[in-house]
CSV table of C-alpha atoms in Angstrom, one decimal:
chain,number,residue,atom,x,y,z
A,1,UNK,CA,114.7,93.3,-6.5
A,2,UNK,CA,114.0,94.9,-9.6
A,3,UNK,CA,111.4,97.8,-8.3
A,4,UNK,CA,107.6,97.7,-9.4
A,5,UNK,CA,106.3,95.8,-12.6
A,6,UNK,CA,104.3,98.1,-14.9
A,7,UNK,CA,101.7,96.5,-17.4
A,8,UNK,CA,104.2,97.9,-20.2
A,9,UNK,CA,102.9,100.1,-23.3
A,10,UNK,CA,100.2,99.5,-24.6
A,11,UNK,CA,100.6,97.5,-27.8
A,12,UNK,CA,99.3,95.4,-30.3
A,13,UNK,CA,101.3,92.2,-30.6
A,14,UNK,CA,100.8,89.7,-33.0
A,15,UNK,CA,100.6,85.8,-31.7
A,16,UNK,CA,100.7,83.1,-34.3
A,17,UNK,CA,99.8,79.2,-33.3
A,18,UNK,CA,103.1,77.6,-35.3
A,19,UNK,CA,102.6,74.0,-33.7
A,20,UNK,CA,100.2,73.2,-31.0
A,21,UNK,CA,99.6,69.8,-29.5
A,22,UNK,CA,102.8,69.2,-28.1
A,23,UNK,CA,103.5,67.4,-24.9
A,24,UNK,CA,105.2,70.2,-22.7
A,25,UNK,CA,107.7,71.4,-25.4
A,26,UNK,CA,110.6,72.5,-23.4
A,27,UNK,CA,113.0,74.5,-25.8
A,28,UNK,CA,113.4,75.2,-29.3
A,29,UNK,CA,116.2,76.6,-31.8
A,30,UNK,CA,116.3,78.0,-35.4
A,31,UNK,CA,117.7,76.3,-38.5
A,32,UNK,CA,119.9,78.2,-40.9
A,33,UNK,CA,117.3,77.4,-43.8
A,34,UNK,CA,113.9,78.3,-41.6
A,35,UNK,CA,113.2,75.5,-40.1
A,36,UNK,CA,112.9,75.0,-36.3
A,37,UNK,CA,113.9,72.0,-34.0
A,38,UNK,CA,111.4,71.6,-30.7
A,39,UNK,CA,111.9,69.4,-28.0
A,40,UNK,CA,108.9,67.7,-26.1
A,41,UNK,CA,110.1,67.1,-22.6
A,42,UNK,CA,108.7,63.3,-23.0
A,43,UNK,CA,111.6,62.8,-25.3
A,44,UNK,CA,110.7,63.8,-28.7
A,45,UNK,CA,112.8,66.2,-31.0
A,46,UNK,CA,110.5,67.7,-33.6
A,47,UNK,CA,111.3,69.8,-37.0
A,48,UNK,CA,108.8,72.6,-37.8
A,49,UNK,CA,108.8,73.5,-41.5
A,50,UNK,CA,108.3,76.7,-42.9
A,51,UNK,CA,105.2,75.4,-43.9
A,52,UNK,CA,103.8,75.0,-41.2
A,53,UNK,CA,104.4,70.5,-41.5
A,54,UNK,CA,106.1,69.3,-38.5
A,55,UNK,CA,108.5,65.7,-38.9
A,56,UNK,CA,109.7,63.8,-36.0
A,57,UNK,CA,113.5,63.6,-35.9
A,58,UNK,CA,114.9,59.9,-35.2
A,59,UNK,CA,117.7,59.0,-32.9
A,60,UNK,CA,117.3,61.2,-30.3
A,61,UNK,CA,119.0,59.4,-27.3
A,62,UNK,CA,116.3,57.4,-24.6
A,63,UNK,CA,115.4,60.0,-21.3
A,64,UNK,CA,114.2,59.6,-18.1
A,65,UNK,CA,110.8,60.9,-18.3
A,66,UNK,CA,109.9,61.3,-14.0
A,67,UNK,CA,108.4,64.4,-12.7
A,68,UNK,CA,110.8,67.4,-14.0
A,69,UNK,CA,113.0,64.9,-15.9
A,70,UNK,CA,112.6,64.3,-19.8
A,71,UNK,CA,114.2,65.9,-22.4
A,72,UNK,CA,115.5,69.4,-22.0
A,73,UNK,CA,117.3,71.6,-24.3
A,74,UNK,CA,118.2,71.9,-27.9
A,75,UNK,CA,121.5,73.8,-29.4
A,76,UNK,CA,123.1,74.6,-32.3
A,77,UNK,CA,126.8,74.2,-32.9
A,78,UNK,CA,128.0,77.6,-33.7
A,79,UNK,CA,129.8,76.0,-36.5
A,80,UNK,CA,126.4,73.8,-37.6
A,81,UNK,CA,126.6,74.8,-41.0
A,82,UNK,CA,129.7,73.5,-41.7
A,83,UNK,CA,129.4,70.6,-39.3
A,84,UNK,CA,125.7,70.1,-38.5
A,85,UNK,CA,125.9,69.4,-35.0
A,86,UNK,CA,123.5,69.8,-32.4
A,87,UNK,CA,123.5,69.5,-28.8
A,88,UNK,CA,120.4,67.8,-27.0
A,89,UNK,CA,120.5,67.9,-22.9
A,90,UNK,CA,118.2,65.5,-20.8
A,91,UNK,CA,117.3,63.3,-17.9
A,92,UNK,CA,119.0,60.0,-17.4
A,93,UNK,CA,119.5,56.9,-15.3
A,94,UNK,CA,117.2,55.4,-12.7
A,95,UNK,CA,114.9,56.5,-10.2
A,96,UNK,CA,117.6,55.7,-7.4
A,97,UNK,CA,120.8,57.2,-9.4
A,98,UNK,CA,119.6,59.8,-12.2
A,99,UNK,CA,121.4,62.9,-13.6
A,100,UNK,CA,121.5,65.1,-16.3
A,101,UNK,CA,123.4,64.5,-19.7
A,102,UNK,CA,124.4,66.3,-23.0
A,103,UNK,CA,124.5,64.5,-26.3
A,104,UNK,CA,126.4,65.8,-29.4
A,105,UNK,CA,124.9,64.3,-32.7
A,106,UNK,CA,124.8,65.4,-36.2
A,107,UNK,CA,121.5,66.1,-38.2
A,108,UNK,CA,121.0,64.2,-41.0
A,109,UNK,CA,118.1,65.1,-42.5
A,110,UNK,CA,115.3,64.4,-40.2
A,111,UNK,CA,117.6,61.7,-38.5
A,112,UNK,CA,120.5,61.6,-35.8
A,113,UNK,CA,123.5,60.1,-36.2
A,114,UNK,CA,127.0,59.8,-34.5
A,115,UNK,CA,125.2,60.4,-31.5
A,116,UNK,CA,128.1,60.5,-28.6
A,117,UNK,CA,127.6,61.3,-25.0
A,118,UNK,CA,129.7,64.1,-23.8
A,119,UNK,CA,129.0,65.2,-20.2
A,120,UNK,CA,127.2,63.9,-17.3
A,121,UNK,CA,126.4,65.2,-14.1
A,122,UNK,CA,128.0,63.4,-11.3
A,123,UNK,CA,127.3,62.5,-8.5
A,124,UNK,CA,124.0,61.0,-9.4
A,125,UNK,CA,121.2,61.8,-7.4
A,126,UNK,CA,117.7,60.2,-6.3
A,127,UNK,CA,115.4,63.1,-6.7
A,128,UNK,CA,113.1,63.7,-10.2
A,129,UNK,CA,113.6,67.5,-10.1
A,130,UNK,CA,116.0,70.2,-10.2
A,131,UNK,CA,117.9,69.2,-13.2
A,132,UNK,CA,119.3,72.7,-14.5
A,133,UNK,CA,119.6,71.6,-18.3
A,134,UNK,CA,119.6,74.8,-19.6
A,135,UNK,CA,122.5,75.1,-22.6
A,136,UNK,CA,124.4,78.3,-24.7
A,137,UNK,CA,127.5,78.3,-26.5
A,138,UNK,CA,129.8,81.5,-25.6
A,139,UNK,CA,131.7,83.7,-27.9
A,140,UNK,CA,134.8,81.6,-27.6
A,141,UNK,CA,133.0,78.6,-28.9
A,142,UNK,CA,132.5,76.9,-25.3
A,143,UNK,CA,129.5,75.3,-24.4
A,144,UNK,CA,127.9,75.8,-21.0
A,145,UNK,CA,125.2,73.9,-19.1
A,146,UNK,CA,123.2,74.6,-16.3
A,147,UNK,CA,122.4,72.0,-13.5
A,148,UNK,CA,120.3,71.9,-10.8
A,149,UNK,CA,120.8,71.1,-6.6
A,150,UNK,CA,118.6,67.7,-7.0
A,151,UNK,CA,116.3,69.8,-4.5
A,152,UNK,CA,117.3,67.5,-1.2
A,153,UNK,CA,120.9,67.9,-2.1
A,154,UNK,CA,120.6,71.9,-1.7
A,155,UNK,CA,124.2,72.0,0.4
A,156,UNK,CA,125.8,70.3,-2.5
A,157,UNK,CA,125.6,73.5,-4.7
A,158,UNK,CA,128.7,75.1,-2.3
A,159,UNK,CA,131.0,72.0,-3.0
A,160,UNK,CA,133.0,72.1,-5.6
A,161,UNK,CA,133.6,68.4,-5.9
A,162,UNK,CA,130.0,68.0,-6.3
A,163,UNK,CA,128.4,68.9,-10.1
A,164,UNK,CA,125.1,70.0,-8.6
A,165,UNK,CA,123.9,73.3,-8.4
A,166,UNK,CA,126.3,74.8,-11.3
A,167,UNK,CA,127.0,76.4,-14.8
A,168,UNK,CA,129.5,74.2,-16.3
A,169,UNK,CA,132.0,75.1,-19.3
A,170,UNK,CA,133.2,72.6,-21.4
A,171,UNK,CA,134.5,72.4,-24.8
A,172,UNK,CA,132.5,71.3,-28.1
A,173,UNK,CA,133.3,67.9,-27.1
A,174,UNK,CA,132.6,67.9,-23.5
A,175,UNK,CA,136.1,67.9,-22.3
A,176,UNK,CA,136.9,70.7,-19.5
A,177,UNK,CA,138.9,74.0,-20.3
A,178,UNK,CA,141.9,75.1,-18.9
A,179,UNK,CA,140.7,78.4,-18.2
A,180,UNK,CA,137.8,77.2,-16.0
A,181,UNK,CA,138.6,79.0,-12.9
A,182,UNK,CA,139.0,75.2,-10.8
A,183,UNK,CA,140.4,73.4,-13.4
A,184,UNK,CA,144.1,73.2,-12.2
A,185,UNK,CA,142.0,71.5,-8.5
A,186,UNK,CA,141.3,68.3,-10.0
A,187,UNK,CA,143.4,65.9,-8.1
A,188,UNK,CA,144.7,68.0,-5.6
A,189,UNK,CA,143.7,68.6,-2.0
A,190,UNK,CA,140.4,70.6,-3.0
A,191,UNK,CA,139.5,67.9,-5.4
A,192,UNK,CA,137.1,70.3,-7.5
A,193,UNK,CA,135.2,69.9,-10.7
A,194,UNK,CA,136.9,70.5,-13.4
A,195,UNK,CA,134.4,71.8,-15.5
A,196,UNK,CA,132.9,74.3,-13.0
A,197,UNK,CA,132.6,77.9,-14.2
A,198,UNK,CA,130.0,79.2,-11.0
A,199,UNK,CA,128.2,77.5,-8.3
A,200,UNK,CA,125.8,78.3,-5.6
A,201,UNK,CA,122.9,77.6,-8.1
A,202,UNK,CA,119.3,76.4,-7.0
A,203,UNK,CA,117.9,75.6,-10.2
A,204,UNK,CA,118.9,77.2,-13.3
A,205,UNK,CA,115.9,77.3,-16.1
A,206,UNK,CA,117.2,80.6,-18.5
A,207,UNK,CA,120.6,80.9,-19.9
A,208,UNK,CA,121.2,83.5,-22.4
A,209,UNK,CA,124.4,85.3,-24.0
A,210,UNK,CA,124.0,88.9,-25.1
A,211,UNK,CA,125.7,88.7,-28.8
A,212,UNK,CA,126.9,92.4,-28.5
A,213,UNK,CA,129.0,92.0,-25.3
A,214,UNK,CA,129.7,88.0,-24.5
A,215,UNK,CA,127.7,88.8,-21.3
A,216,UNK,CA,126.3,85.6,-19.8
A,217,UNK,CA,122.9,85.7,-18.0
A,218,UNK,CA,121.3,83.1,-16.2
A,219,UNK,CA,118.0,82.9,-14.1
A,220,UNK,CA,117.2,80.0,-11.3
A,221,UNK,CA,114.1,79.4,-9.1
A,222,UNK,CA,114.4,79.9,-5.6
A,223,UNK,CA,112.0,78.1,-2.9
A,224,UNK,CA,109.2,80.5,-1.7
A,225,UNK,CA,110.2,83.3,-3.0
A,226,UNK,CA,113.8,84.2,-3.9
A,227,UNK,CA,114.0,83.4,-7.8
A,228,UNK,CA,116.9,85.0,-9.1
A,229,UNK,CA,118.7,86.8,-12.2
A,230,UNK,CA,122.0,86.6,-12.3
A,231,UNK,CA,124.9,88.1,-14.4
A,232,UNK,CA,127.6,85.2,-14.5
A,233,UNK,CA,131.1,85.8,-13.6
A,234,UNK,CA,134.1,83.6,-14.0
A,235,UNK,CA,134.2,81.3,-10.8
A,236,UNK,CA,131.4,83.3,-8.9
A,237,UNK,CA,129.7,82.0,-6.3
A,238,UNK,CA,125.6,82.5,-6.1
A,239,UNK,CA,125.1,81.7,-2.8
A,240,UNK,CA,122.6,79.2,-2.6
A,241,UNK,CA,121.7,77.8,0.0
A,242,UNK,CA,123.8,80.3,2.6
A,243,UNK,CA,122.2,83.6,1.3
A,244,UNK,CA,118.6,83.6,-0.2
A,245,UNK,CA,115.6,85.8,0.0
A,246,UNK,CA,113.3,82.8,0.2
A,247,UNK,CA,111.7,80.4,2.3
A,248,UNK,CA,111.8,76.6,2.9
A,249,UNK,CA,108.4,75.1,1.2
A,250,UNK,CA,107.2,74.4,5.2
A,251,UNK,CA,107.5,78.4,5.8
A,252,UNK,CA,110.4,77.5,7.9
A,253,UNK,CA,114.0,79.8,7.0
A,254,UNK,CA,116.5,78.4,5.3
A,255,UNK,CA,119.3,80.3,6.1
A,256,UNK,CA,119.6,83.3,8.6
A,257,UNK,CA,121.5,85.6,5.4
A,258,UNK,CA,119.7,87.1,2.5
A,259,UNK,CA,123.2,88.2,1.2
A,260,UNK,CA,126.5,87.4,2.3
A,261,UNK,CA,130.3,88.3,1.8
A,262,UNK,CA,131.9,86.9,-0.9
A,263,UNK,CA,128.6,86.0,-2.8
A,264,UNK,CA,127.0,87.6,-5.6
A,265,UNK,CA,123.5,89.0,-5.1
A,266,UNK,CA,120.9,88.4,-8.2
A,267,UNK,CA,120.4,91.4,-10.3
A,268,UNK,CA,116.8,90.6,-10.1
A,269,UNK,CA,115.1,88.9,-7.5
A,270,UNK,CA,111.7,87.9,-7.4
A,271,UNK,CA,109.8,87.9,-4.2
A,272,UNK,CA,106.7,86.3,-4.2
A,273,UNK,CA,108.1,84.1,-7.0
A,274,UNK,CA,106.9,83.7,-10.2
A,275,UNK,CA,109.0,80.7,-11.5
A,276,UNK,CA,111.2,82.1,-14.3
A,277,UNK,CA,112.0,79.8,-17.5
A,278,UNK,CA,113.3,80.6,-20.5
A,279,UNK,CA,115.6,83.4,-21.0
A,280,UNK,CA,116.4,85.9,-24.4
A,281,UNK,CA,118.5,89.0,-24.8
A,282,UNK,CA,116.8,91.2,-27.6
A,283,UNK,CA,119.0,91.9,-29.9
A,284,UNK,CA,116.4,92.2,-32.9
A,285,UNK,CA,115.1,94.5,-35.0
A,286,UNK,CA,111.1,94.3,-34.6
A,287,UNK,CA,111.6,95.9,-31.5
A,288,UNK,CA,114.5,98.2,-31.2
A,289,UNK,CA,113.9,99.9,-27.9
A,290,UNK,CA,114.6,96.8,-26.4
A,291,UNK,CA,118.1,96.6,-27.6
A,292,UNK,CA,120.2,94.4,-24.8
A,293,UNK,CA,116.9,94.1,-22.2
A,294,UNK,CA,116.0,90.7,-21.5
A,295,UNK,CA,112.7,88.5,-21.9
A,296,UNK,CA,111.9,86.1,-19.4
A,297,UNK,CA,108.9,83.8,-19.3
A,298,UNK,CA,106.9,83.2,-16.1
A,299,UNK,CA,105.6,79.2,-15.4
A,300,UNK,CA,103.8,80.4,-12.4
A,301,UNK,CA,102.6,83.9,-13.3
A,302,UNK,CA,101.8,83.0,-16.7
A,303,UNK,CA,103.2,86.0,-18.4
A,304,UNK,CA,106.3,87.3,-20.5
A,305,UNK,CA,108.4,89.8,-18.9
A,306,UNK,CA,110.7,92.3,-20.0
A,307,UNK,CA,113.5,93.4,-18.0
A,308,UNK,CA,115.4,96.9,-18.8
A,309,UNK,CA,118.9,96.5,-18.7
A,310,UNK,CA,121.1,99.2,-18.4
A,311,UNK,CA,124.6,99.5,-19.9
A,312,UNK,CA,126.2,98.7,-16.8
A,313,UNK,CA,124.4,95.4,-16.8
A,314,UNK,CA,121.8,96.5,-14.0
A,315,UNK,CA,117.6,95.9,-14.4
A,316,UNK,CA,116.3,99.6,-13.9
A,317,UNK,CA,112.8,98.3,-14.1
A,318,UNK,CA,110.7,95.7,-15.5
A,319,UNK,CA,107.3,95.0,-17.3
A,320,UNK,CA,104.8,93.1,-18.8
A,321,UNK,CA,104.8,92.5,-22.2
A,322,UNK,CA,102.5,90.5,-24.5
A,323,UNK,CA,99.2,90.6,-22.3
A,324,UNK,CA,96.9,88.3,-24.8
A,325,UNK,CA,99.4,85.1,-23.8
A,326,UNK,CA,98.4,83.9,-20.4
A,327,UNK,CA,100.4,80.7,-20.3
A,328,UNK,CA,102.7,78.7,-18.7
A,329,UNK,CA,105.7,79.6,-20.7
A,330,UNK,CA,109.0,77.5,-20.3
A,331,UNK,CA,111.0,78.9,-23.4
A,332,UNK,CA,111.8,82.2,-25.0
A,333,UNK,CA,114.0,83.0,-28.1
A,334,UNK,CA,115.0,85.6,-30.5
A,335,UNK,CA,114.3,84.3,-34.3
A,336,UNK,CA,117.3,85.9,-36.9
A,337,UNK,CA,114.4,87.9,-38.0
A,338,UNK,CA,114.1,89.6,-34.5
A,339,UNK,CA,110.4,88.0,-33.5
A,340,UNK,CA,110.0,86.3,-30.3
A,341,UNK,CA,109.4,82.5,-29.9
A,342,UNK,CA,107.8,81.2,-26.9
A,343,UNK,CA,106.9,77.3,-25.5
A,344,UNK,CA,103.8,76.9,-23.3
A,345,UNK,CA,104.4,74.3,-20.5
A,346,UNK,CA,101.2,72.2,-21.1
A,347,UNK,CA,99.6,68.9,-21.8
A,348,UNK,CA,99.2,70.1,-25.0
A,349,UNK,CA,101.6,72.7,-25.7
A,350,UNK,CA,101.8,75.4,-28.3
A,351,UNK,CA,105.0,77.2,-30.1
A,352,UNK,CA,104.1,80.3,-30.6
A,353,UNK,CA,105.7,83.5,-32.8
A,354,UNK,CA,105.1,87.0,-31.2
A,355,UNK,CA,105.8,90.2,-33.6
A,356,UNK,CA,104.6,93.6,-32.9
């Protein structure tokens, strides 16, 4: 737990609608010249211009649109200004065999070219939920990806032979990296997947790197209760489903353990669930008092929260911010100018820009 939730100091945030009428906008990314890329879960990628215009990007890979499946994250290569590369995560496959994929492509004007599938989660699953799909680049230039447990396959989150319920780390072309904790076990007795960076996750819907210290933060949905915020460690086991503070949707106990030796407890746990989605580390100029704090969106609670993080990475308190916004929040990003951008998870979703 991370203590009581306060309403936050009185402040008059300004909320600007940057785009509207989007079909469940899932993610966004800032281009160097000021335009913004936005994904729709339905499988469309848009470029929002600085003047408010919206243009479709051609060449997006086909996605499997079903339940929670569709087009997920968009991130830029760290050297995008030189190579123009972007990365898309999305659901693919068929009803009885689907998975999370990552495709890399070069953005050429309003078109993706030289698209290449660089990673696919295995094994396939037959459920249309719990895909994970968040991505981020670490300071060393490696790409990390969250994967969900597929809902009906929660035990797979503990199996190193499975890609479900993990955070994966790879080179910018999808190759596993020698520094990964289980890379040397592939083909051996353990047969571990070499991309695994951490495991024991349920459905991570937030992923962010602190540019000041390199810390990798992730949060994930619990069942009924037990949403977690985690500070990710190389090779760490985050407990699911052996240790959880949540209950099954039937009300049954999932595990007798809320914590377990050798497994890492969350830095914050939400009971009841807030359904966290979208995560950003604030290192901007507009709210200097928030430096190093985490901004979290909530789907169920329809709100945005700030988690006050101390120098040791402990969450000392949390508060609701931006009280005028009451919507299912899917993504949270901090723009280069320090503004907080949000996407709302709705049939006619919005992209919002928030400033003091």
